[in-house]
Amino acid sequence: MSTTTHPSKDKLVDDLKLLISDAEELLKLTADQQGGKLDDLRARINSRVAVAKDRLADAEAAIVDSGKKAVRATDDYVHENPWQSVGVAAGVAFLLGLLVSRR
């Protein structure tokens, strides 16, 4: 995964912190000012919200993709090793049964 396609968690957090900082500044300016500064700040916030939404969408796509890969790998393993998979499932079911019966 390249950082250009899927943003890092740190960069996403930094972008969200900038968004929050600008929103707080907007609230302060809105309370007692109108005009050019307010319009510039609103434009910056709109720009950063758009970037944050794009990066969140990229992160979501990356998570979905890695989840699909894990499901595919599990499915392949089960098809290649059906008896081992049945044994593991039986063992997990047995342990869960023991835990439930203790309560």
Coordinates of C-alpha atoms in Angstrom, one line a residue:
M1 CA 0.0 0.0 0.0
S2 CA 1.4 3.3 -1.0
T3 CA 0.9 6.5 1.0
T4 CA -0.4 8.3 -2.1
T5 CA -3.2 5.9 -2.5
H6 CA -4.1 5.2 1.1
P7 CA -3.3 7.9 3.6
S8 CA -1.5 7.1 6.8
K9 CA -3.4 7.2 10.1
D10 CA -1.1 10.0 11.4
K11 CA -1.8 12.2 8.4
L12 CA -5.5 11.6 8.7
V13 CA -5.4 12.5 12.4
D14 CA -3.3 15.6 11.6
D15 CA -5.9 16.7 9.0
L16 CA -8.7 16.3 11.4
K17 CA -6.9 18.3 14.1
L18 CA -6.4 21.1 11.6
L19 CA -10.1 21.0 10.8
I20 CA -11.0 21.2 14.4
S21 CA -8.6 24.0 15.0
D22 CA -10.1 26.0 12.1
A23 CA -13.6 25.3 13.3
E24 CA -12.8 26.6 16.7
E25 CA -11.3 29.7 15.1
L26 CA -14.4 30.1 13.0
L27 CA -16.6 30.0 16.0
K28 CA -14.5 32.7 17.7
L29 CA -14.6 34.9 14.6
T30 CA -18.3 34.4 14.0
A31 CA -19.2 35.6 17.5
D32 CA -18.0 39.2 16.9
Q33 CA -16.8 39.7 13.3
Q34 CA -18.2 39.6 9.8
G35 CA -16.4 40.1 6.5
G36 CA -13.2 39.1 4.7
K37 CA -11.5 37.1 7.4
L38 CA -14.6 35.0 8.0
D39 CA -15.0 34.3 4.3
D40 CA -11.4 33.2 4.0
L41 CA -11.7 31.0 7.0
R42 CA -14.9 29.4 5.7
A43 CA -13.1 28.7 2.4
R44 CA -10.2 27.0 4.2
I45 CA -12.6 24.9 6.3
N46 CA -14.5 23.8 3.3
S47 CA -11.3 22.8 1.5
R48 CA -10.0 20.9 4.5
V49 CA -13.4 19.1 5.0
A50 CA -13.3 18.0 1.4
V51 CA -9.7 16.7 1.8
A52 CA -10.6 14.9 5.0
K53 CA -13.7 13.3 3.4
D54 CA -11.5 12.0 0.5
R55 CA -8.9 10.6 2.8
L56 CA -11.5 8.9 5.0
A57 CA -13.1 7.4 1.9
D58 CA -9.6 6.1 0.8
A59 CA -9.0 4.7 4.3
E60 CA -12.4 3.0 4.2
A61 CA -11.6 1.5 0.8
A62 CA -8.3 0.2 2.1
I63 CA -10.0 -1.4 5.1
V64 CA -12.6 -3.1 2.9
D65 CA -9.9 -4.3 0.6
S66 CA -7.8 -5.8 3.4
G67 CA -11.0 -7.4 4.8
K68 CA -11.8 -9.0 1.5
K69 CA -8.2 -10.3 1.2
A70 CA -8.5 -11.9 4.7
V71 CA -11.8 -13.5 3.8
R72 CA -10.3 -14.8 0.5
A73 CA -7.3 -16.2 2.4
T74 CA -9.6 -17.9 4.9
D75 CA -11.8 -19.4 2.2
D76 CA -8.8 -20.7 0.4
Y77 CA -7.4 -22.3 3.5
V78 CA -10.7 -24.0 4.4
H79 CA -11.0 -25.4 0.9
E80 CA -7.4 -26.6 0.9
N81 CA -7.6 -28.1 4.5
P82 CA -11.3 -29.0 5.1
W83 CA -10.6 -31.6 7.9
Q84 CA -8.3 -29.3 9.8
S85 CA -10.9 -26.5 9.6
V86 CA -13.6 -28.9 10.9
G87 CA -11.2 -29.8 13.8
V88 CA -10.5 -26.2 14.7
A89 CA -14.2 -25.3 14.5
A90 CA -15.1 -28.3 16.8
G91 CA -12.4 -27.3 19.3
V92 CA -13.7 -23.7 19.4
A93 CA -17.2 -25.0 19.8
F94 CA -16.1 -27.3 22.6
L95 CA -14.3 -24.5 24.5
L96 CA -17.3 -22.2 24.1
G97 CA -19.6 -24.9 25.4
L98 CA -17.3 -25.3 28.5
L99 CA -17.4 -21.5 29.1
V100 CA -21.2 -21.3 28.8
S101 CA -21.8 -24.3 31.0
R102 CA -19.7 -22.8 33.8
R103 CA -22.1 -19.8 34.2

